Coordinates of N, CA and C in Angstrom, one line a residue:
M15 N 18.1 -5.5 -24.3 CA 16.9 -5.2 -23.5 C 16.6 -3.6 -22.8
G16 N 15.8 -3.1 -23.1 CA 15.7 -1.5 -22.7 C 14.9 -1.7 -21.0
M17 N 14.7 -0.5 -20.7 CA 13.8 -0.5 -19.5 C 12.4 -0.9 -19.6
P18 N 11.7 -1.6 -18.9 CA 10.3 -1.8 -19.1 C 9.7 -0.3 -19.0
D19 N 8.8 -0.2 -19.7 CA 7.8 0.7 -19.5 C 7.1 1.1 -18.0
I20 N 7.7 2.3 -17.5 CA 7.3 2.7 -16.0 C 6.0 3.0 -15.8
N21 N 5.3 3.2 -16.8 CA 3.9 3.1 -16.7 C 3.1 1.9 -16.3
K22 N 3.7 0.8 -17.0 CA 3.2 -0.6 -16.5 C 3.5 -0.8 -15.4
I23 N 4.7 -0.6 -14.9 CA 4.9 -1.0 -13.7 C 4.3 -0.4 -12.7
R24 N 4.0 0.9 -12.9 CA 3.2 2.0 -11.9 C 1.9 1.3 -12.2
K25 N 1.3 0.7 -13.1 CA -0.3 0.5 -13.1 C -0.4 -1.2 -12.3
I26 N 0.7 -1.7 -12.4 CA 0.9 -3.1 -11.8 C 0.9 -3.1 -10.5
S27 N 1.9 -2.1 -10.2 CA 1.6 -1.7 -8.4 C 0.7 -1.2 -8.0
L28 N 0.1 -0.2 -8.5 CA -1.4 0.2 -8.1 C -2.5 -1.4 -8.1
G29 N -2.3 -1.8 -9.2 CA -3.4 -3.2 -8.9 C -3.1 -4.1 -7.8
V30 N -1.8 -4.0 -7.4 CA -1.5 -4.6 -6.1 C -1.9 -4.5 -5.1
Q31 N -1.9 -2.6 -4.7 CA -2.5 -2.2 -3.8 C -3.9 -2.3 -3.6
V32 N -4.7 -2.1 -4.7 CA -6.1 -1.9 -4.5 C -6.3 -3.6 -4.1
S33 N -5.8 -4.7 -4.9 CA -6.0 -5.9 -4.2 C -5.5 -5.9 -2.9
T34 N -4.6 -5.2 -2.4 CA -4.5 -5.5 -0.9 C -5.5 -5.0 0.1
L35 N -6.1 -3.7 -0.6 CA -7.1 -3.2 0.1 C -8.4 -3.8 0.1
L36 N -8.6 -4.8 -1.0 CA -9.9 -6.0 -0.9 C -9.3 -6.8 -0.1
T37 N -8.1 -7.0 -0.1 CA -7.8 -8.4 0.9 C -8.2 -7.9 2.2
Y38 N -8.1 -6.7 2.6 CA -8.1 -6.3 4.2 C -9.6 -6.3 4.5
I39 N -10.4 -6.0 3.4 CA -11.9 -5.8 3.4 C -12.3 -6.9 3.6
T40 N -11.7 -7.7 3.1 CA -12.2 -9.6 3.3 C -12.0 -9.8 4.7
G41 N -10.8 -9.7 5.1 CA -10.4 -9.9 6.2 C -11.3 -9.1 7.2
I42 N -11.4 -8.2 7.2 CA -12.5 -7.5 8.4 C -14.0 -8.2 7.8
A43 N -14.3 -8.6 7.2 CA -15.5 -9.3 6.9 C -15.6 -10.6 7.4
A44 N -14.5 -11.1 7.1 CA -14.4 -12.6 7.8 C -14.4 -12.7 9.1
L45 N -14.0 -11.5 10.1 CA -14.1 -11.3 11.3 C -15.5 -11.2 11.8
K46 N -16.3 -10.3 11.3 CA -17.3 -9.9 11.6 C -18.4 -11.0 11.1
K47 N -18.2 -11.8 10.0 CA -19.2 -12.6 10.1 C -18.9 -14.3 10.9
S48 N -18.2 -14.2 11.4 CA -17.6 -15.3 11.9 C -18.5 -15.5 13.2
R49 N -18.9 -16.8 13.5 CA -20.0 -17.2 14.6 C -19.3 -17.3 16.0
L50 N -17.9 -17.9 15.8 CA -17.1 -18.1 16.9 C -15.9 -17.0 16.8
K51 N -15.7 -16.1 17.5 CA -14.8 -15.2 17.8 C -13.5 -15.4 17.5
K52 N -13.0 -16.7 18.0 CA -11.6 -17.0 17.9 C -11.6 -17.8 16.5
D53 N -12.4 -18.0 15.9 CA -12.2 -18.5 14.5 C -12.2 -17.3 13.7
G54 N -13.1 -16.4 13.4 CA -13.1 -15.3 13.2 C -11.7 -14.5 13.3
I55 N -11.2 -14.3 14.3 CA -9.9 -13.7 14.7 C -8.7 -14.3 13.6
L56 N -8.7 -15.5 13.8 CA -7.8 -16.5 13.0 C -7.8 -16.3 11.6
K57 N -8.9 -16.1 11.2 CA -9.1 -16.1 9.7 C -8.7 -14.8 9.2
H58 N -9.3 -13.7 10.1 CA -8.9 -12.4 9.7 C -7.4 -12.2 9.9
A59 N -6.9 -12.9 10.6 CA -5.2 -12.6 10.6 C -4.5 -13.2 9.7
K60 N -5.1 -14.4 9.2 CA -4.5 -15.2 8.1 C -4.5 -14.3 6.5
I61 N -5.8 -13.8 6.3 CA -6.0 -12.9 5.1 C -5.6 -11.7 5.0
N62 N -5.5 -10.9 6.4 CA -4.8 -9.8 6.5 C -3.1 -9.8 6.2
T63 N -2.5 -10.8 6.8 CA -1.2 -11.3 6.7 C -1.1 -11.4 5.4
A64 N -1.8 -12.0 4.5 CA -1.9 -12.3 3.1 C -1.9 -10.9 2.1
G65 N -2.8 -10.1 2.9 CA -2.7 -8.5 2.1 C -1.5 -7.7 2.5
Y66 N -0.8 -8.0 4.0 CA 0.5 -7.6 3.8 C 1.4 -7.8 3.2
L67 N 1.7 -9.1 2.9 CA 2.7 -9.8 2.3 C 2.6 -9.1 0.3
M68 N 1.5 -9.2 0.4 CA 1.0 -8.7 -1.1 C 1.2 -7.0 -1.4
G69 N 1.1 -6.5 -0.3 CA 1.1 -4.9 -0.2 C 2.9 -4.9 -0.4
S70 N 3.5 -5.2 0.6 CA 4.9 -5.1 0.8 C 5.7 -5.3 -0.5
L71 N 5.3 -6.4 -1.4 CA 5.9 -6.5 -2.6 C 6.1 -5.5 -3.6
S72 N 4.7 -4.9 -3.4 CA 4.6 -3.7 -4.4 C 5.5 -2.3 -3.9
L73 N 6.1 -2.7 -2.8 CA 6.7 -1.3 -2.1 C 8.2 -1.7 -2.9
I74 N 8.6 -2.7 -3.3 CA 10.2 -2.7 -4.0 C 10.2 -1.8 -5.0
Y75 N 8.9 -1.7 -6.0 CA 8.9 -0.9 -6.9 C 8.8 0.6 -6.5
M76 N 7.8 0.7 -5.6 CA 7.4 1.9 -5.2 C 8.8 2.7 -4.3
A77 N 9.7 2.0 -3.7 CA 11.0 2.5 -3.4 C 11.7 3.0 -4.4
Y78 N 11.6 2.1 -5.4 CA 12.9 2.3 -6.6 C 12.3 3.4 -7.4
S79 N 10.7 3.6 -7.9 CA 10.4 4.7 -8.5 C 10.4 6.1 -7.5
A80 N 10.1 6.1 -6.4 CA 10.6 7.4 -5.6 C 12.0 7.7 -5.6
T81 N 13.1 6.6 -5.5 CA 14.2 7.0 -5.4 C 14.7 7.4 -6.8
R82 N 14.5 7.3 -7.7 CA 14.8 7.4 -9.1 C 14.1 9.1 -9.1
L83 N 13.0 9.1 -8.8 CA 12.2 10.5 -9.2 C 12.9 11.6 -8.2
I84 N 13.6 11.6 -6.8 CA 14.1 12.1 -6.1 C 15.5 12.4 -6.3
I85 N 16.4 11.8 -6.8 CA 17.5 11.6 -7.4 C 17.4 12.3 -8.7
A86 N 16.2 12.3 -9.4 CA 16.4 13.4 -10.7 C 16.1 14.5 -10.5
G87 N 15.6 14.8 -9.2 CA 15.2 16.3 -9.0 C 13.5 16.3 -9.5
K88 N 12.8 15.3 -9.8 CA 11.7 15.3 -10.3 C 10.5 15.1 -9.4
A89 N 10.7 14.9 -8.4 CA 9.5 14.0 -7.6 C 8.7 15.2 -7.1
P90 N 7.1 14.8 -7.1 CA 6.4 15.9 -6.8 C 6.7 15.8 -5.2
A91 N 6.0 17.1 -4.7 CA 6.2 17.0 -3.0 C 5.3 16.0 -2.0
A92 N 4.4 15.4 -3.0 CA 3.4 14.0 -2.5 C 4.4 13.2 -2.1
V93 N 5.6 12.9 -3.0 CA 6.1 11.7 -2.7 C 6.9 11.9 -0.9
F94 N 7.2 13.1 -0.7 CA 7.9 13.4 0.5 C 6.7 13.2 1.6
I95 N 5.7 13.3 1.5 CA 4.6 12.9 2.4 C 4.3 11.2 2.3
H96 N 4.1 10.9 1.0 CA 3.7 9.4 1.0 C 4.4 8.2 1.4
G97 N 5.8 8.8 1.1 CA 7.0 7.8 1.6 C 7.2 7.5 3.1
P98 N 6.9 8.7 3.7 CA 7.1 8.7 5.4 C 6.0 8.0 5.7
F99 N 4.6 8.3 5.1 CA 3.4 7.7 5.8 C 3.7 5.9 5.4
G100 N 3.9 5.6 4.2 CA 3.9 4.4 3.8 C 5.0 3.7 5.0
L101 N 6.2 4.1 5.1 CA 7.0 3.6 6.0 C 6.7 3.5 7.3
V102 N 5.8 4.2 8.1 CA 5.1 3.9 9.3 C 4.3 3.0 9.2
T103 N 3.1 3.2 8.1 CA 2.3 1.9 8.0 C 2.6 0.5 7.6
L104 N 3.9 0.4 7.4 CA 4.7 -1.0 6.8 C 5.1 -1.4 8.2
A105 N 5.6 -0.2 9.2 CA 6.4 -0.8 10.5 C 5.1 -1.4 11.3
L106 N 4.1 -0.3 11.5 CA 3.0 -0.7 12.2 C 2.5 -2.1 12.1
S107 N 2.4 -2.3 10.5 CA 1.7 -3.4 10.1 C 2.7 -4.6 10.6
S108 N 4.1 -4.7 10.4 CA 4.8 -5.5 10.6 C 4.4 -6.2 12.2
L109 N 4.2 -5.1 12.9 CA 4.0 -5.3 14.6 C 2.9 -6.6 14.4
F110 N 1.4 -6.3 13.7 CA 0.7 -6.7 13.6 C 0.7 -8.3 13.2
V111 N 1.6 -8.4 12.1 CA 1.8 -9.7 11.2 C 3.0 -10.7 12.2
A112 N 3.7 -9.7 12.9 CA 4.8 -10.9 13.8 C 3.9 -10.9 15.3
N113 N 2.8 -10.8 15.3 CA 2.2 -11.3 16.3 C 2.4 -10.6 17.7
R114 N 2.9 -9.5 18.1 CA 3.1 -8.6 18.8 C 1.9 -8.2 19.4
W115 N 1.4 -9.1 20.3 CA -0.1 -9.1 20.9 C -0.1 -7.9 21.9
S116 N 0.6 -7.3 22.7 CA 0.4 -6.3 23.3 C -0.1 -4.8 22.2
W117 N 0.4 -4.9 21.2 CA 0.0 -3.8 20.0 C -1.3 -4.2 19.5
K118 N -2.0 -5.5 19.5 CA -3.0 -5.5 18.7 C -4.2 -5.3 19.7
T119 N -4.6 -3.9 19.8 CA -5.7 -3.5 20.2 C -6.5 -3.1 19.4
V120 N -7.8 -3.2 19.1 CA -9.0 -2.7 18.6 C -8.3 -1.1 18.2
K121 N -8.0 -0.4 18.8 CA -7.9 1.2 18.7 C -6.6 1.2 18.0
N122 N -5.7 0.3 18.2 CA -4.4 0.5 17.1 C -4.8 0.1 15.8
M123 N -5.7 -1.1 15.9 CA -6.0 -1.3 14.3 C -6.7 -0.4 14.0
R124 N -7.7 0.3 14.4 CA -8.6 1.5 13.8 C -7.3 2.7 13.5
A125 N -6.4 3.0 14.4 CA -5.4 4.1 13.9 C -4.7 3.4 12.5
L126 N -4.3 2.1 12.6 CA -3.5 1.5 11.6 C -4.4 1.6 10.2
V127 N -5.7 1.2 10.3 CA -6.5 1.4 9.1 C -6.2 2.9 8.6
V128 N -6.8 3.8 9.3 CA -6.7 5.2 9.0 C -5.5 5.6 8.4
L129 N -4.2 4.9 8.8 CA -3.1 5.3 8.2 C -2.6 4.5 6.8
F130 N -3.2 3.3 6.7 CA -3.3 2.7 5.5 C -4.1 3.4 4.5
L131 N -5.3 3.8 5.0 CA -6.1 4.5 3.8 C -5.4 5.7 3.6
S132 N -4.9 6.5 4.3 CA -4.2 7.5 4.0 C -3.1 7.6 3.2
T133 N -2.2 6.7 3.2 CA -1.1 6.2 2.6 C -1.9 5.8 1.2
F134 N -2.5 4.9 1.3 CA -3.6 4.1 -0.4 C -3.6 5.5 -1.0
S135 N -4.7 6.4 -0.2 CA -4.9 7.7 -1.1 C -4.1 8.3 -1.7
G136 N -3.0 8.4 -0.8 CA -1.8 9.5 -1.0 C -1.1 8.6 -2.5
G137 N -1.0 7.2 -2.5 CA -0.6 6.5 -3.5 C -1.2 6.7 -4.7
V138 N -2.7 6.9 -4.9 CA -3.5 6.9 -5.8 C -3.2 8.4 -6.5
Y139 N -3.4 9.3 -5.5 CA -3.2 10.6 -5.7 C -1.6 10.6 -6.6
L140 N -0.5 10.0 -6.1 CA 0.6 10.4 -7.0 C 0.2 9.3 -8.3
F141 N 0.0 8.3 -8.3 CA -0.3 7.8 -9.6 C -1.0 8.5 -10.6
S142 N -2.1 9.2 -10.0 CA -2.8 10.0 -11.2 C -1.6 11.2 -11.7
V143 N -0.8 12.0 -10.7 CA -0.2 13.1 -11.0 C 1.2 12.5 -12.1
L144 N 1.6 11.2 -11.4 CA 2.9 10.7 -12.3 C 2.3 10.4 -13.9
S145 N 1.3 9.9 -13.9 CA 0.5 9.4 -15.2 C 0.2 10.5 -15.9
K146 N -0.2 11.5 -15.2 CA -0.8 12.6 -16.0 C 0.7 13.1 -17.0
R147 N 1.7 13.3 -15.9 CA 3.0 13.7 -16.4 C 3.4 13.1 -17.6
E148 N 3.7 11.7 -17.2 CA 4.1 10.9 -18.5 C 3.3 11.0 -19.8
K149 N 1.9 11.2 -19.5 CA 1.2 11.4 -20.7 C 1.7 12.5 -21.7
I150 N 1.9 14.0 -20.7 CA 2.2 15.0 -21.3 C 3.8 14.9 -22.1
L151 N 4.6 14.4 -21.2 CA 5.6 14.4 -21.8 C 6.0 13.4 -23.1
K152 N 5.0 12.6 -23.1 CA 4.6 11.7 -24.3 C 4.0 12.3 -25.6
D153 N 3.2 13.2 -25.4 CA 2.3 14.2 -26.3 C 3.6 14.9 -26.7
I154 N 4.4 15.5 -25.9 CA 5.1 16.6 -26.4 C 6.3 16.1 -27.6
Q155 N 6.7 14.9 -26.9 CA 7.7 14.1 -27.9 C 7.5 13.7 -29.0
Q156 N 5.7 13.2 -29.4 CA 5.2 13.1 -30.3 C 5.3 14.4 -31.4

């Protein structure tokens, strides 16, 4: 059995990250729509924890893919920016999921949202660059 098609795996990973973003948006909406602040916070926390877990799963592939590209000397420069942003985002998100309340301030949550959106945008950019590169290589081989 050969290696799975890297583009298929890349598309699945992107789909998981888009689902993660939508889950976070749903969590924010649940907080805003709740009549009781405590209920809203609990719903928000549960939904966003699910998003965190979902997004974390796709990191396994992303780390594998980035490592392969770096070792092969074919990594776009954006990998070296996206990777550290992603690690910081994951580390800070872990603090929220682990219920480290001293970190759970609105200011820190907003900073984490900006960091997540920056990392997500970088991932979408990398997806497009790598997909275009794969298509060009495939066209050349035909």
